[in-house]
Coordinates of C-alpha atoms and ligand atoms in Angstrom, one line a residue:
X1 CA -14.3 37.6 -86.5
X2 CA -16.6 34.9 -84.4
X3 CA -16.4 35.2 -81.0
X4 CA -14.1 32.9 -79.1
X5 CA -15.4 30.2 -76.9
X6 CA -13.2 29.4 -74.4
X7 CA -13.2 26.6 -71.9
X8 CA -12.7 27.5 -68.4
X9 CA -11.8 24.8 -66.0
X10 CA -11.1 26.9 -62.5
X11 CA -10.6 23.5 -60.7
X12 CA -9.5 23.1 -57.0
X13 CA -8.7 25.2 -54.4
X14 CA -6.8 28.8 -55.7
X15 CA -7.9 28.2 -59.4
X16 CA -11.5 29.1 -58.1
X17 CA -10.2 32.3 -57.0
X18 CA -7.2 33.1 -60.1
X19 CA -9.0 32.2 -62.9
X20 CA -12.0 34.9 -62.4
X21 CA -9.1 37.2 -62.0
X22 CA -7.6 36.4 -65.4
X23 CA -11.3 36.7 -67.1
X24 CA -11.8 40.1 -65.6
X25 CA -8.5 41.4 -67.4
X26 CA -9.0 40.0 -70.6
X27 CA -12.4 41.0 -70.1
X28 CA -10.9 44.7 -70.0
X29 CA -8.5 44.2 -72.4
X30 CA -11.1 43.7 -74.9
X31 CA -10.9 40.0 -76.0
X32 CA -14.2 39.2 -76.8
X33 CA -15.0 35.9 -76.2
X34 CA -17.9 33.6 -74.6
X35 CA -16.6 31.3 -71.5
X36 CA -18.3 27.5 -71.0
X37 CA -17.5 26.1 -67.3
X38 CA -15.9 22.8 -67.3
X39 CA -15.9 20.8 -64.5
X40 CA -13.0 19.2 -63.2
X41 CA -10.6 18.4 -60.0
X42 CA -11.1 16.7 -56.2
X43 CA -14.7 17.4 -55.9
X44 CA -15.5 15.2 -59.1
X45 CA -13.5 12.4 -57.6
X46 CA -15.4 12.6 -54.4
X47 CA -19.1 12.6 -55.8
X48 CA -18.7 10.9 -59.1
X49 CA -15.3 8.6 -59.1
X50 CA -14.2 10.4 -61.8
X51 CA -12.1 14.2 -61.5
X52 CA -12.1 14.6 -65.3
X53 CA -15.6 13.6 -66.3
X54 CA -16.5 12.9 -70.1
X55 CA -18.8 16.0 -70.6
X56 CA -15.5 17.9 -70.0
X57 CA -13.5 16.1 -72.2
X58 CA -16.4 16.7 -74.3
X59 CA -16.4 20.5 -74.4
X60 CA -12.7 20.9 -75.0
X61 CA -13.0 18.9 -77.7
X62 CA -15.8 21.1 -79.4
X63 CA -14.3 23.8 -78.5
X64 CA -10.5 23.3 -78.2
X65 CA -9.3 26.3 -76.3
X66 CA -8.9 25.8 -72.3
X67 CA -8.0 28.2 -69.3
X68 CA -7.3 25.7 -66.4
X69 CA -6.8 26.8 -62.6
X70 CA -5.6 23.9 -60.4
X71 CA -6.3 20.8 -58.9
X72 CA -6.2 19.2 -55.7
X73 CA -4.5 15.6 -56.0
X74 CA -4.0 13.5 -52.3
X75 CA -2.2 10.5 -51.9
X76 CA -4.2 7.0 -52.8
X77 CA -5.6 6.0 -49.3
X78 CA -6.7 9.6 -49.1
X79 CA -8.7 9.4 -52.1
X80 CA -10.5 6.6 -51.2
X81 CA -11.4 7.7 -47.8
X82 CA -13.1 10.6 -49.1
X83 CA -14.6 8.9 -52.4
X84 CA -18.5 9.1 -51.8
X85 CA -19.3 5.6 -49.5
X86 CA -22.3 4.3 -52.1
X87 CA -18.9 4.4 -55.1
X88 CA -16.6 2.1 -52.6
X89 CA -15.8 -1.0 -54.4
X90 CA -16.8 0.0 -57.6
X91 CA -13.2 -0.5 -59.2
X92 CA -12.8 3.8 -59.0
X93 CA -9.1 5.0 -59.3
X94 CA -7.8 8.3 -58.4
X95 CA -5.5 9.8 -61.8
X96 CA -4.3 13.1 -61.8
X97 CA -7.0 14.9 -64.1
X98 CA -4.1 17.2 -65.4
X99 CA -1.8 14.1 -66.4
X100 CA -4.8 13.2 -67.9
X101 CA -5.7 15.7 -70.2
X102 CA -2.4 16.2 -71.5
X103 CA -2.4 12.6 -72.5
X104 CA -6.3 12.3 -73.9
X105 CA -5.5 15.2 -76.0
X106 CA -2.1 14.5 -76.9
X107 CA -0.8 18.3 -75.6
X108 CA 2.9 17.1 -76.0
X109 CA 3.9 20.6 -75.8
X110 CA 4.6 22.6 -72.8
X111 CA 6.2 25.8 -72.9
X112 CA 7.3 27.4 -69.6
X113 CA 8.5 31.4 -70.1
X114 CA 10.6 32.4 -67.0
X115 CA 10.7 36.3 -67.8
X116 CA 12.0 38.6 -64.9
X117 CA 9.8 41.7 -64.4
X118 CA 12.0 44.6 -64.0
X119 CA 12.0 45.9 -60.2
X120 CA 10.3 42.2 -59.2
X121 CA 11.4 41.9 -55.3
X122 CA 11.6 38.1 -56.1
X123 CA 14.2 38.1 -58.9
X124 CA 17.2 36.2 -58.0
X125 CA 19.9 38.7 -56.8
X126 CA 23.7 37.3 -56.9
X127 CA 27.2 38.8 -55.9
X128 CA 29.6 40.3 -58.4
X129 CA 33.1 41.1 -58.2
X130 CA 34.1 43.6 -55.4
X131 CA 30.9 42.4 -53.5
X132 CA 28.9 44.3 -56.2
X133 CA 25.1 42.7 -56.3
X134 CA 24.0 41.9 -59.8
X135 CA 20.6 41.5 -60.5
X136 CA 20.9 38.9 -63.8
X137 CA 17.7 39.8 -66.7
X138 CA 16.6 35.8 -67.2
X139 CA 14.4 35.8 -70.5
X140 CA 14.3 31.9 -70.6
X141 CA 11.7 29.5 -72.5
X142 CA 11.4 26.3 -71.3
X143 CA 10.1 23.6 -74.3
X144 CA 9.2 20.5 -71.8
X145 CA 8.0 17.3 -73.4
X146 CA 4.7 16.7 -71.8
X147 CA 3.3 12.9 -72.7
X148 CA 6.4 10.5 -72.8
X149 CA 9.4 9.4 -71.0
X150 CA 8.8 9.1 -66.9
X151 CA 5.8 10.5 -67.1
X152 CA 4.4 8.3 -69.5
X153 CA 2.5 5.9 -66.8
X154 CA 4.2 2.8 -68.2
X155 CA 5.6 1.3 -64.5
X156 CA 4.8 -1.7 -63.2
X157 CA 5.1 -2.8 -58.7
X158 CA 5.3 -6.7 -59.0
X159 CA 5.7 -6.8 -62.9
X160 CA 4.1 -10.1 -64.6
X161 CA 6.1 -12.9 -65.7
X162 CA 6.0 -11.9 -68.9
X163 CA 7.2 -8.1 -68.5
X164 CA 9.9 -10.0 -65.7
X165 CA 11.4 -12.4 -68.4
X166 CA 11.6 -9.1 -71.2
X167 CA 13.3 -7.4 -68.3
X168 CA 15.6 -10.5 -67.8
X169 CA 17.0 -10.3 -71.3
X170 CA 18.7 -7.1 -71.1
X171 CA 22.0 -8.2 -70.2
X172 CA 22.2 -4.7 -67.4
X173 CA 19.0 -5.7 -65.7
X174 CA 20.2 -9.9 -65.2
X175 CA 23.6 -9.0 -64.0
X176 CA 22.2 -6.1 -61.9
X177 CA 18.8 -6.9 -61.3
X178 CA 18.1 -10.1 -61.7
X179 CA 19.1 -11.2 -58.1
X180 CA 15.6 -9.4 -56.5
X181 CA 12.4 -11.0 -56.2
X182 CA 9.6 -9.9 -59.0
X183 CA 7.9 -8.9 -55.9
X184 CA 10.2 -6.5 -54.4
X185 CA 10.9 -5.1 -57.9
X186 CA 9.2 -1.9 -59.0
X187 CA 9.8 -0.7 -62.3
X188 CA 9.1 2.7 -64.4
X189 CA 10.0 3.8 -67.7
X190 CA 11.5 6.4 -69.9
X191 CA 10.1 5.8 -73.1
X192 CA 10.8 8.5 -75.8
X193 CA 9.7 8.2 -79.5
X194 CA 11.1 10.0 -82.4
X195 CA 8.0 11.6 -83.4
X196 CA 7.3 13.9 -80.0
X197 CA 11.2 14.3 -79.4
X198 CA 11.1 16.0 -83.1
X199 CA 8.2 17.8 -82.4
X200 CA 9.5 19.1 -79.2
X201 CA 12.0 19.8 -80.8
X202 CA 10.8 21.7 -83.7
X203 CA 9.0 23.7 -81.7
X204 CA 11.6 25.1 -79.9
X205 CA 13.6 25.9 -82.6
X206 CA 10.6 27.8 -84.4
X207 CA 9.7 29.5 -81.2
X208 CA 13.3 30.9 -80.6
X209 CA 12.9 31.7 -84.7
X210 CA 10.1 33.7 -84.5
X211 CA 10.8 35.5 -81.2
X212 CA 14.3 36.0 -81.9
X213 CA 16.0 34.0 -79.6
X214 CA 19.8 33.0 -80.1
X215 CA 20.1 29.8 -78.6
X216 CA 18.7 26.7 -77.8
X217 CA 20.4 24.4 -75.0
X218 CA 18.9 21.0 -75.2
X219 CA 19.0 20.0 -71.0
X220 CA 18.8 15.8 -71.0
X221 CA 21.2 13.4 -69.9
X222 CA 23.0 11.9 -73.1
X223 CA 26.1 10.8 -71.3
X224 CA 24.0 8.2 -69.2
X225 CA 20.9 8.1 -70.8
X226 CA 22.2 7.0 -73.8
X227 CA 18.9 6.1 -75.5
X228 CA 16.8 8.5 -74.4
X229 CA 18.6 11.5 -74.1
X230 CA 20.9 10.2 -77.3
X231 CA 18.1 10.2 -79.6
X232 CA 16.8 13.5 -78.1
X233 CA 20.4 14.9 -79.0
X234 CA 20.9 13.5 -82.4
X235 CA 17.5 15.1 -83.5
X236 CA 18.5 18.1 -82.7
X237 CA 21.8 17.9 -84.8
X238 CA 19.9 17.4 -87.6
X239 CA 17.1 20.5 -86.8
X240 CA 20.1 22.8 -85.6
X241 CA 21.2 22.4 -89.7
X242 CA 17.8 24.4 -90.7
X243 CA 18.5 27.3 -88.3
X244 CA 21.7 28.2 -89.2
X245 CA 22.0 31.8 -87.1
X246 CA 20.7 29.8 -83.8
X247 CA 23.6 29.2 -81.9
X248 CA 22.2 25.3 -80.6
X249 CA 24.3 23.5 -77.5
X250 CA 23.5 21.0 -74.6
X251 CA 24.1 21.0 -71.3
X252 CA 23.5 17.9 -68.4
X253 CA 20.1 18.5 -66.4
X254 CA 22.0 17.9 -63.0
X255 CA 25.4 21.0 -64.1
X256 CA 22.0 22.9 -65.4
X257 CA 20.7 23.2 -62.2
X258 CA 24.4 25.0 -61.5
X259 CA 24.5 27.0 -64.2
X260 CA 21.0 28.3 -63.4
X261 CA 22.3 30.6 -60.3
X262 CA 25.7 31.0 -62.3
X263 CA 24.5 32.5 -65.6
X264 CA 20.7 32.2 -66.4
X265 CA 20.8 35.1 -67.9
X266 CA 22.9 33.6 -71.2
X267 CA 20.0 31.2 -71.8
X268 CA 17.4 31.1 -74.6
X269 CA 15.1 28.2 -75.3
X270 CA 15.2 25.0 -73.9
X271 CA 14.3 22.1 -74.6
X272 CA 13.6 18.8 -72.1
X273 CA 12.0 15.7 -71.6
X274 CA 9.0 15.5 -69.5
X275 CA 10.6 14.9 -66.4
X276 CA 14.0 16.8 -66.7
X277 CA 11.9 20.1 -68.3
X278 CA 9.6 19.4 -65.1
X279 CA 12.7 20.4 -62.8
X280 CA 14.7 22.8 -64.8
X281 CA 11.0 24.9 -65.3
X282 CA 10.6 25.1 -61.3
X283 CA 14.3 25.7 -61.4
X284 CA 14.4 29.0 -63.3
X285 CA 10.7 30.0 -62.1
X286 CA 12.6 30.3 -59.0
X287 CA 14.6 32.7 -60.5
X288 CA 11.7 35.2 -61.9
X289 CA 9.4 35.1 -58.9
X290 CA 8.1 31.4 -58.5
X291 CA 4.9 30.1 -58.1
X292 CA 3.4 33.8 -58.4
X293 CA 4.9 33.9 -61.9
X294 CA 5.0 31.0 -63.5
X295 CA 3.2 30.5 -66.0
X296 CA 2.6 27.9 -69.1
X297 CA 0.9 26.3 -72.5
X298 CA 0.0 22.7 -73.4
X299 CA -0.5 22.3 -76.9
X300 CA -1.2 19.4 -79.3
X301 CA -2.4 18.9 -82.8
X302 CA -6.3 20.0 -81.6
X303 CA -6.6 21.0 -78.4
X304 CA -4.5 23.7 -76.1
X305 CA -4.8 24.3 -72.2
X306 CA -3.3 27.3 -70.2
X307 CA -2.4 27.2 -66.8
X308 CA -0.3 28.6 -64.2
X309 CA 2.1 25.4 -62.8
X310 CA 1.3 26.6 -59.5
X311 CA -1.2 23.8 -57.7
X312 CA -4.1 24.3 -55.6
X313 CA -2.8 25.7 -52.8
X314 CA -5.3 24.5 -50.3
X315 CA -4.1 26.4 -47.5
X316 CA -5.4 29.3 -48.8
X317 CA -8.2 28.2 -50.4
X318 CA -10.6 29.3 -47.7
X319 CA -9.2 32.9 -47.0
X320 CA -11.7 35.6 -48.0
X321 CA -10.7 37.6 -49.5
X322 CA -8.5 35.6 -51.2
X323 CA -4.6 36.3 -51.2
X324 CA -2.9 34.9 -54.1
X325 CA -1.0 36.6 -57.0
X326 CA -3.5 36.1 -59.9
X327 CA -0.2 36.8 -62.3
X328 CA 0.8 33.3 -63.1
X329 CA -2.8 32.8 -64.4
X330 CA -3.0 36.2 -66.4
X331 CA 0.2 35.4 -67.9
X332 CA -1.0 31.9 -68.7
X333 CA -4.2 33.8 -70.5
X334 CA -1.8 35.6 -72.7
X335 CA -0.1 32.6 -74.0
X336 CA -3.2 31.9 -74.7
X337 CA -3.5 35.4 -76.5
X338 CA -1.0 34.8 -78.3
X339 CA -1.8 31.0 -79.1
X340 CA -5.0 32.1 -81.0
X341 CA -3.4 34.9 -82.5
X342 CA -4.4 38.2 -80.4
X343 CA -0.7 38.9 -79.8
X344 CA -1.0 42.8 -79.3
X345 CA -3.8 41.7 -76.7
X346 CA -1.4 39.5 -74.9
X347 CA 1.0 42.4 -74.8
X348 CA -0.8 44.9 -73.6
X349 CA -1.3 42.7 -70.8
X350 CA 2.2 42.0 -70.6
X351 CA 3.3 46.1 -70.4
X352 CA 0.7 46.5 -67.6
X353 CA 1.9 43.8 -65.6
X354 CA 5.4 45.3 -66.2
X355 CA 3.7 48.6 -65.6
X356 CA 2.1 47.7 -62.0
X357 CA 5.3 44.8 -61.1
X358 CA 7.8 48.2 -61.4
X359 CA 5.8 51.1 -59.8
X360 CA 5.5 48.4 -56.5
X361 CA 2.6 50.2 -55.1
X362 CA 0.3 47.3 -55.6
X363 CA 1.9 43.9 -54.5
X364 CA 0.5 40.2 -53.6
X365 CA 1.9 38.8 -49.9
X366 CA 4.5 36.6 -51.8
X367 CA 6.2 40.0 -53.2
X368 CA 6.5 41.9 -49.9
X369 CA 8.0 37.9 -48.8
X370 CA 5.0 37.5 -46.5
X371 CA 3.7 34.2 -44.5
X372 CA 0.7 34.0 -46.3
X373 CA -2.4 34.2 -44.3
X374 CA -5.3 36.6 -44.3
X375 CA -3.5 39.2 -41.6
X376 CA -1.3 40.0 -44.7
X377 CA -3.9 42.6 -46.0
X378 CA -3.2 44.4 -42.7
X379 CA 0.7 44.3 -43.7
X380 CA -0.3 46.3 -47.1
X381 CA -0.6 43.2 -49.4
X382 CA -2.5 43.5 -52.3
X383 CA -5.9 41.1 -52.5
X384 CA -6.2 38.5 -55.6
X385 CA -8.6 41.0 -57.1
X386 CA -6.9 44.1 -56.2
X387 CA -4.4 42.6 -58.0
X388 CA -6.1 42.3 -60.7
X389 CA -7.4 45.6 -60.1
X390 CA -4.2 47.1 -60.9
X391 CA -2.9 45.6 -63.8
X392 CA -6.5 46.4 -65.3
X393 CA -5.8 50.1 -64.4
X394 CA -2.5 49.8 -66.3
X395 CA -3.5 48.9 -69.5
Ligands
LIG401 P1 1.0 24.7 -54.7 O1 1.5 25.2 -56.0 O2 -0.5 24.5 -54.6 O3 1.4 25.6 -53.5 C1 2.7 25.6 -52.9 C2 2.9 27.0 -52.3 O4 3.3 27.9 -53.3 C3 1.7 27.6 -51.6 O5 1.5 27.1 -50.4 C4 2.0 29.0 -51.7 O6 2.8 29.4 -50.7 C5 2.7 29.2 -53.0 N1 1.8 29.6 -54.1 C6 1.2 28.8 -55.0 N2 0.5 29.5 -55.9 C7 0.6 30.8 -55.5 C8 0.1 32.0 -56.0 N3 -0.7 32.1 -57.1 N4 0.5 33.1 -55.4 C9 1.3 33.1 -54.3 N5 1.8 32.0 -53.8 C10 1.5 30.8 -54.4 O7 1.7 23.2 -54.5 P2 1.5 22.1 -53.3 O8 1.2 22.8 -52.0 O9 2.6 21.2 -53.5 O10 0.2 21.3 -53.8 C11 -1.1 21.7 -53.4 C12 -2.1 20.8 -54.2 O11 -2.0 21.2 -55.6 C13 -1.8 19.3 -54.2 O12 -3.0 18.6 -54.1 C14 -1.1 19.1 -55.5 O13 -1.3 17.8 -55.9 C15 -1.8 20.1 -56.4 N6 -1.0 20.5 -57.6 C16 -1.7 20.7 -58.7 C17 -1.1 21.2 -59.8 C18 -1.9 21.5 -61.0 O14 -3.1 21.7 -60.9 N7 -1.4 21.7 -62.2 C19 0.3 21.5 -59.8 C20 1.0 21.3 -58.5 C21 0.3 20.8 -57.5
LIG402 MG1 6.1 20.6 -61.7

């Protein structure tokens, strides 16, 4: 088979430090593959205007397969204080270069596994009866719209006359709305179309198909958002009829952030809209380790990008060495694995992540609940790379 080129974008921050980490075990685990640099994040803004230049847009599209670390994104005054003085003025505004790709490339696709590691001192611990602890097994996949609804960009501070008078004649917004001046208005939208809900959608279903998942919850909002969340509901009614053995239900994102601590561990699939799949992905993440853990896909027609949802994490950017768990970002790689078709690669990883996550003799600062900061090494805490280290002795 041809090699693999593979797109590495380490970013800002803690993606300089996790994405080497990830190359170095699927380095060992023999996937074979050539890696092209991509430049993207802050420092991009700063010197050129621009934190997702074209030549990287370029190169994923040649070669369509992405590792991403993270990014650094600061408020809008921020941004322009540090953009280089000679591109002041020149019209330059600061997007997040993640938001970005996902819409350039149309990756409507995230999927977010939250899978407890057995013996993981992070996994949510709740009481029983007779004070008994129980440790709930959470095996949950998290299918998040990624391009539309309010995260699709369309708002407006001050909308025109024109997008004022369209406003004006839905009866909700005149009786509700129409008392406040346009200028004092700020407006942003929830747009869903049937295409990407379906495809969400689909996705989910064939996802909990092929891995053998028995149900799919759809998490939205039908009973208020009636549109939105309504269509998103009455597609899958019509899916659910083609997977017959899937036991399919939905549930309200705001009693889903209830259940989560109730009874995570009777949950499959899920399926959201960009925002709502935002939260409830954090949600059980928190429940298998957070940050540490958490790790995801974003795929489209063409192009597919892994990443861990952790950010940049700029406090500890500077600490050599550097302290972070590297297992969000290995786990991202394996989705990745699996993406491209080298599932026994991506579980092999998997078992020796399992392996070193159980035996506990190696852990990062955020297992052994540490303050982060460089005296943590001192306090036994494993190193990014020993990290690493250890899960590339386990395979
Ligand atoms: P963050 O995810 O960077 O960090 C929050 C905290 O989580 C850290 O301080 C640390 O305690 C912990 N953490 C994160 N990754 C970890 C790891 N691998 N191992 C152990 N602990 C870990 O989020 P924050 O602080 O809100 O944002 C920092 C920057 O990252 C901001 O500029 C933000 O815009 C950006 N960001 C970028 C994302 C991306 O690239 N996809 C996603 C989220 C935030
Ligand atoms: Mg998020």
């Amino acid at each position: 088979m041809a090699k693999r080129t593979v797109v590495t974008m380490p970013g800002d921050g803690i993606g300089k430090t996790v994405l080497p980490a990830a190359i170095r075990v699927l380095d060992a685990v023999g996937f074979d593959a050539e890696y092209v640099h991509a430049d993207i994040g802050w420092d991009f803004w700063c010197k050129e205007g621009n934190p997702l230049p074209q030549r990287t847009l370029d190169l994923l599209q040649e070669h369509k397969i992405s590792l991403f670390g993270a990014i650094t994104s600061k408020p809008k005054t921020e941004a322009l204080e540090e953009l280089a003085p000679e591109l002041h003025d020149k019209g330059y505004v600061y997007f997040s270069p993640i938001v970005g790709l996902r819409q350039h490339f149309g990756l409507d696709i995230c999927a977010r596994p939250c899978k407890s590691f057995v013996g993981n001192p992070l996994n949510f611990i709740r009481k029983g009866p007779k004070d008994t602890i129980e440790e709930p097994e959470v095996d949950v996949v998290v299918f998040r719209q990624n391009t539309e609804g309010l995260y699709g960009g369309v708002e407006w501070t001050n909308p025109s006359e024109q997008v004022h008078a369209a406003m004006m004649t839905h009866p909700q917004f005149a009786k509700n709305f129409g008392w406040c001046p346009k200028e004092e208005l700020a407006i942003s939208t929830r747009i869903f179309t049937k295409k990407y809900s379906e495809r969400i959608i689909r996705a989910a279903f064939e996802y909990a198909q092929k891995f053998g998942y028995e149900r799919v919850t759809l998490c939205e909002k039908p009973n208020v958002l009636r549109e939105t969340s309504g269509m998103m509901l009455a597609i899958c009614r019509e899916v659910e009829k083609e997977y017959k053995h899937i036991w399919f239900d939905y549930s309200n994102i705001d009693a889903q952030m209830m259940w989560l601590t109730k009874d995570p561990e009777k949950y499959g699939v899920i399926i959201a809209g960009n925002m709502f799949g935002d939260i409830v992905s954090d949600g059980f993440a928190g429940l298998i380790g957070g940050l540490g853990f958490a790790c995801s896909a974003n795929v489209g027609e063409e192009v597919a990008i892994f990443e861990p949802t952790h950010g940049s994490a700029p406090k500890y950017e500077d600490l050599n060495p550097s302290i972070v768990n590297p297992i969000a970002m290995i786990l991202s790689a394996c989705m990745m694995l699996d993406h491209i078709g080298e599932t026994e690669k991506a579980q092999q990883i998997r078992t020796a992540v399992a392996t070193v996550v159980e035996e506990g003799k190696v852990r990062a600062y955020d297992m052994l609940k540490l303050r982060g900061c460089q005296e943590v090494i001192e306090q036994g805490a494993a190193t990014t790379d020993q990290m690493a280290d250890a899960i590339i002795a386990a395979l």
